[in-house]
Short mmCIF file of C-alpha atoms and ligand atoms in Angstrom, two decimals:
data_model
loop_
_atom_site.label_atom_id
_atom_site.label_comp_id
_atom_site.label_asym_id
_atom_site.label_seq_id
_atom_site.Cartn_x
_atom_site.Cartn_y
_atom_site.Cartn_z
CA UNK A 183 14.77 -1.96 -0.96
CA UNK A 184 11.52 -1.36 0.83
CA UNK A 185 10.17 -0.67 4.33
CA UNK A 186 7.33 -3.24 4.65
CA UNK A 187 5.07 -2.92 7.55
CA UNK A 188 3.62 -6.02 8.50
CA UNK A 189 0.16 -5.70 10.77
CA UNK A 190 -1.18 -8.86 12.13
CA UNK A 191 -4.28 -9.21 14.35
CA UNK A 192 -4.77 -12.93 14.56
CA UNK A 193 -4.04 -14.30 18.25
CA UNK A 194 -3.58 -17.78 16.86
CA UNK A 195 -0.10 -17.76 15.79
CA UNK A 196 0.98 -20.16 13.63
CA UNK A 197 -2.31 -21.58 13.28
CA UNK A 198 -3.45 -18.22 12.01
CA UNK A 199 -4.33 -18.19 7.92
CA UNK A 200 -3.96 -15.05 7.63
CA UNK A 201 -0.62 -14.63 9.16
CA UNK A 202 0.16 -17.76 6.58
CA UNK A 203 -1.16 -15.69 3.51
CA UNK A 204 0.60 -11.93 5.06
CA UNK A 205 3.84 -13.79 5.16
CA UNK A 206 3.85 -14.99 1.91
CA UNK A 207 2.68 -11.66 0.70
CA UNK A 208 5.72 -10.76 2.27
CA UNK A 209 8.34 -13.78 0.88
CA UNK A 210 7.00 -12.53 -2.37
CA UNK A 211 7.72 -9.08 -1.82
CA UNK A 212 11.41 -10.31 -0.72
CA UNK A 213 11.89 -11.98 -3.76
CA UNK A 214 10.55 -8.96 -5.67
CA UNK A 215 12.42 -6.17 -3.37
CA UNK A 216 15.88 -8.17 -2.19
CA UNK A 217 17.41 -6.83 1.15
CA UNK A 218 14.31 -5.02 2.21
CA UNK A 219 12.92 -4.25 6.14
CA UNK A 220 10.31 -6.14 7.70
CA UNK A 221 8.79 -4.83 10.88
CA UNK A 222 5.69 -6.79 12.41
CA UNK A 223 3.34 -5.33 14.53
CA UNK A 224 1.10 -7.64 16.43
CA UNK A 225 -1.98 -5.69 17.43
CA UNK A 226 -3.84 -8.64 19.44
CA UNK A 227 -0.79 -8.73 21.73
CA UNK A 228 -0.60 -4.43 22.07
CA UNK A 229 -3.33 -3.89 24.34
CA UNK A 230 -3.68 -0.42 22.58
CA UNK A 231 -6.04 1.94 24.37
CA UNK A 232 -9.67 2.72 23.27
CA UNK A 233 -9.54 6.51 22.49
CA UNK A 234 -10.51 8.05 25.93
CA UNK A 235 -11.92 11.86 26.31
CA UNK A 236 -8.12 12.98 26.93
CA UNK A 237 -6.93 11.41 23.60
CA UNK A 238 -9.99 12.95 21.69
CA UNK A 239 -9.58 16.33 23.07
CA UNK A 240 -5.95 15.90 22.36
CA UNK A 241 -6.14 15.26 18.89
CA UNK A 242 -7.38 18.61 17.89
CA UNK A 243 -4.68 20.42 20.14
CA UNK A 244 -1.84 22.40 18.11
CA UNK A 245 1.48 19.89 19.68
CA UNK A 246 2.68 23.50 20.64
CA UNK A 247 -0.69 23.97 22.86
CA UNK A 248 -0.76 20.60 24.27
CA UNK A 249 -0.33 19.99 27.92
CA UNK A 250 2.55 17.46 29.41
CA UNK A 251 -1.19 14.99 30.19
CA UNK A 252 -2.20 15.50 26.49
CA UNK A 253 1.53 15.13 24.97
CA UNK A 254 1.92 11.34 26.73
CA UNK A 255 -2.25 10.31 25.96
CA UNK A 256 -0.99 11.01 22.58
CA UNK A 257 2.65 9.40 22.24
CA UNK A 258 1.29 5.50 21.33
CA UNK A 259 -0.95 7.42 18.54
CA UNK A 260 1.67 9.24 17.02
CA UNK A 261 3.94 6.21 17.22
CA UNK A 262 1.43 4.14 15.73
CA UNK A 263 1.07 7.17 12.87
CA UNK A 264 4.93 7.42 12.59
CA UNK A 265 5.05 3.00 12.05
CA UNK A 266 2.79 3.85 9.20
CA UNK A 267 3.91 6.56 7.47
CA UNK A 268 7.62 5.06 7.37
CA UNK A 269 6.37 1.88 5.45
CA UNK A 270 6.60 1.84 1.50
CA UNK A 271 4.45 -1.09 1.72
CA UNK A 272 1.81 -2.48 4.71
CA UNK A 273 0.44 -5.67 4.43
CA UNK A 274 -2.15 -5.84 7.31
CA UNK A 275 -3.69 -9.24 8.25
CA UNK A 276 -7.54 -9.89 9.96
CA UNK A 277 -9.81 -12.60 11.04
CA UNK A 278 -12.95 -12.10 10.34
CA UNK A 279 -14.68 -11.91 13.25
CA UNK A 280 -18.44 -11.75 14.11
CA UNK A 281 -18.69 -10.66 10.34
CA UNK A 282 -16.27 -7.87 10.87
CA UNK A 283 -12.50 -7.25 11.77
CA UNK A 284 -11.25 -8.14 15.79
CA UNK A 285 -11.51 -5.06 18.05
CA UNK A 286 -7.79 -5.09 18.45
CA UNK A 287 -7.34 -4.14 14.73
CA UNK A 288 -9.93 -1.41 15.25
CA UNK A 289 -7.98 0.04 18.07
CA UNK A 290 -5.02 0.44 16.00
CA UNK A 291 -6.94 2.01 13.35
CA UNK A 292 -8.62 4.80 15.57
CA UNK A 293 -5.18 5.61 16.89
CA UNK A 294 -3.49 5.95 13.00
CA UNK A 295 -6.40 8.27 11.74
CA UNK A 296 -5.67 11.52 13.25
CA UNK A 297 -6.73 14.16 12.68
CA UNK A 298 -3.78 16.83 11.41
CA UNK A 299 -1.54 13.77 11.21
CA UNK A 300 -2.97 11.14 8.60
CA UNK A 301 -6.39 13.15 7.39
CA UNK A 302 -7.41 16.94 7.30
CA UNK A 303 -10.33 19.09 6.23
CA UNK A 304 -9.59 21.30 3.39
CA UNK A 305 -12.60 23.29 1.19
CA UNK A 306 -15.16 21.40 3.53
CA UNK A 307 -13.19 18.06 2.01
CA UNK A 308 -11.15 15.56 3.71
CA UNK A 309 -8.08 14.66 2.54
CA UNK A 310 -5.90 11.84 3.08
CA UNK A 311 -2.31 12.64 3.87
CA UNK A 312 -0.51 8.81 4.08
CA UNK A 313 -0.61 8.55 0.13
CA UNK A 314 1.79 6.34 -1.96
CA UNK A 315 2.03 3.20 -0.07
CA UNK A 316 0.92 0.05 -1.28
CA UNK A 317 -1.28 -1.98 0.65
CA UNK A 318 -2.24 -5.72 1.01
CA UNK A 319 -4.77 -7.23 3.05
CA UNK A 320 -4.96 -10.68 4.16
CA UNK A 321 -8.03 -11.82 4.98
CA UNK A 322 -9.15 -15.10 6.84
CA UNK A 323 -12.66 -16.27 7.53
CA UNK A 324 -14.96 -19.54 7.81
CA UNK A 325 -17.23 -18.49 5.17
CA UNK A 326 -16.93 -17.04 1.69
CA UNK A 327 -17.29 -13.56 1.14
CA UNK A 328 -15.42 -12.50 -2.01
CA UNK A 329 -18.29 -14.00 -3.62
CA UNK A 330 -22.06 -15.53 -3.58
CA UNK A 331 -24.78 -15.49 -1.45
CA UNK A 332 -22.70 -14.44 1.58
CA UNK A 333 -21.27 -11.00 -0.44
CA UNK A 334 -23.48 -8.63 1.47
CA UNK A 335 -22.09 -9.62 4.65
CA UNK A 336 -18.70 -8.73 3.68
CA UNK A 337 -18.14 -5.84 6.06
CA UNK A 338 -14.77 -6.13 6.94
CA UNK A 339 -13.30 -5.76 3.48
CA UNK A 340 -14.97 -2.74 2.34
CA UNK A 341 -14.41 -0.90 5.90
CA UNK A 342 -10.92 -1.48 5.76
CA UNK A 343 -10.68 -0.28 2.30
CA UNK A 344 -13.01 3.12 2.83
CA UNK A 345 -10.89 3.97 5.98
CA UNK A 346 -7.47 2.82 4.45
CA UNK A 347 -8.52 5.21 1.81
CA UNK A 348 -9.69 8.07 4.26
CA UNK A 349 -6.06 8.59 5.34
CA UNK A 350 -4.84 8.27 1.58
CA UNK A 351 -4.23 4.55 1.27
CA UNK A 352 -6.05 3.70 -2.27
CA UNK A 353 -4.08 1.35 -3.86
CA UNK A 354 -5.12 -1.57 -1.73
CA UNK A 355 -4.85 -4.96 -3.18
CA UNK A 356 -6.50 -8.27 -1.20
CA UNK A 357 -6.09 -11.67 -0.59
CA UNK A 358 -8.62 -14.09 1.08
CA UNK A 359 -8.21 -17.40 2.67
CA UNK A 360 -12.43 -17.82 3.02
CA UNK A 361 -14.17 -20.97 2.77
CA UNK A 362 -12.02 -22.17 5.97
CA UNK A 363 -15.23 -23.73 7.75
CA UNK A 364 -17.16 -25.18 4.64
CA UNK A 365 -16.84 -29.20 4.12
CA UNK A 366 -15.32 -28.96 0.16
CA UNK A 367 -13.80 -25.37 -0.05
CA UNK A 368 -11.73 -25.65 3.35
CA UNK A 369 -9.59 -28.56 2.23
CA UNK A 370 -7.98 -26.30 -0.25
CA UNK A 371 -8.69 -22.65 1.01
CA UNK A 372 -5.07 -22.27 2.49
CA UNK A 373 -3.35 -23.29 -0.47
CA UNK A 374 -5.81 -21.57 -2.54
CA UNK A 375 -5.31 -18.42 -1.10
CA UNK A 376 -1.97 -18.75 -0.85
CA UNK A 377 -1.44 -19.44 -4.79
CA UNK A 378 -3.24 -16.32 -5.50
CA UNK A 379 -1.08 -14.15 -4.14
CA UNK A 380 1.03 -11.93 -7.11
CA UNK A 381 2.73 -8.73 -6.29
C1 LIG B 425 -14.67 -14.95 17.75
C2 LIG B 425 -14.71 -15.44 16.34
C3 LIG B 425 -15.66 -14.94 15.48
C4 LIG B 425 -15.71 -15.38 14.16
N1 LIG B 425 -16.63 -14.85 13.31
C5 LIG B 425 -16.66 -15.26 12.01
C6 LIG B 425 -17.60 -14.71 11.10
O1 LIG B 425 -18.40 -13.84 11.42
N2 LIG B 425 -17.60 -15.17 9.83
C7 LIG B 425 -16.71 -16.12 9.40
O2 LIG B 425 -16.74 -16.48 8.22
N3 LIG B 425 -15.78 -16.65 10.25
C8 LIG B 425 -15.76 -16.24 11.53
N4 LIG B 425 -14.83 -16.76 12.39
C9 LIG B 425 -13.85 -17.71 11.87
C10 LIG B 425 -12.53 -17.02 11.56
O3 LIG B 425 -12.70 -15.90 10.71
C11 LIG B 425 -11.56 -18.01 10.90
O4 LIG B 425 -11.26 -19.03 11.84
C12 LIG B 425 -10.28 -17.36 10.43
O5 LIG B 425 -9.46 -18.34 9.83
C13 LIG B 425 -9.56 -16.70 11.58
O6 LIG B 425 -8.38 -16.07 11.11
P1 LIG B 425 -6.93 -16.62 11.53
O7 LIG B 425 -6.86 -18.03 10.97
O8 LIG B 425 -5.98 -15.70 10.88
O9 LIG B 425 -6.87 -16.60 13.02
C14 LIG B 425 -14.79 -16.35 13.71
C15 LIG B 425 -13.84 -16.86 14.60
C16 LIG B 425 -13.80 -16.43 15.91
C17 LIG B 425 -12.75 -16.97 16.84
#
């Protein structure tokens, strides 16, 4: 039995590929772990806050020190921290978008690494302090990226694995529907991607 976190950050509902290849990440995991919890998270329908100068200077407050103002800028932060550190497993789902992931998925991220909470300085070294989780990502995009000509362009994938791993998240696996705009590739890129998927 596992807690699985599922984070999606497509708007286009079940048109979305990769809310198609997170939830069969997830039927898999069912199979695999029988009976377990599944809690989705829908960051394009959130409307989380970009970090403001009250949530910044927050962050660095001992919670004894903070005010009542600072305590409240922080509560959908330390929620969002909290939804994370409960999971076992997070699969978290993106569009690419303008060659890098939507600005919803980004707000989510800045409020889950905190400073205190999910990182900390130690010996002039950060350390990440959500550690033994697995993560999935399921990526969607017109072109390919995994591969080819288009590789350097692939800034989504790497940025979610260097900040995913600046909280402690390392053992990231990933799973692509790409190709879904090129005449050839994007007549099988669902079911491609899909098939891939082992856990
Ligand atoms: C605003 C916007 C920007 C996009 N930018 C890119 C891009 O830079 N590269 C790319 O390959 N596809 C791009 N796409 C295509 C999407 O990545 C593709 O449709 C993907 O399947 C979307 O994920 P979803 O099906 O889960 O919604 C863009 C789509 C939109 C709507």
């Amino acid at each position: 039995m596992k807690n699985i976190l599922h984070i999606i950050s497509s708007p286009r509902q079940e048109a979305s590929a990769s809310i198609k290849l997170g939830n069969n990440i997830i039927e898999k995991l069912l199979e695999k772990y029988p009976g377990s919890r599944v809690k989705t998270i829908n960051v394009s329908e959130k409307n989380y806050p970009a970090l403001d100068q009250t949530m910044i200077g927050a962050f660095k407050v001992p919670v004894t020190e903070q005010s009542p103002e600072q305590r409240n800028a922080l509560r959908i932060s330390n929620d969002a921290v909290a939804e994370l550190a409960d999971a076992d497993i997070a699969i978290i789902g993106s569009p690419l978008y303008n060659f890098h992931i939507p600005s919803t998925l980004k707000a989510w991220l800045d409020l889950i690494v905190r400073p205190g909470l999910s990182f900390r300085y130690a010996n002039g070294k950060s350390e990440g302090l959500l550690g033994d989780k697995k993560i999935y990502l399921a990526l969607a995009s017109n072109g390919v990226y995994s591969d080819g000509p288009m590789k350097p362009m692939d800034f989504a994938e790497p940025y979610l694995r260097h900040i995913l791993g600046f909280i402690g998240l390392n053992d990231i696996t990933t799973f692509r529907v790409e190709g879904g705009g090129i005449s050839g590739i994007m007549e099988t890129a669902l079911e491609k991607g899909l098939a891939s998927v082992a856990v």
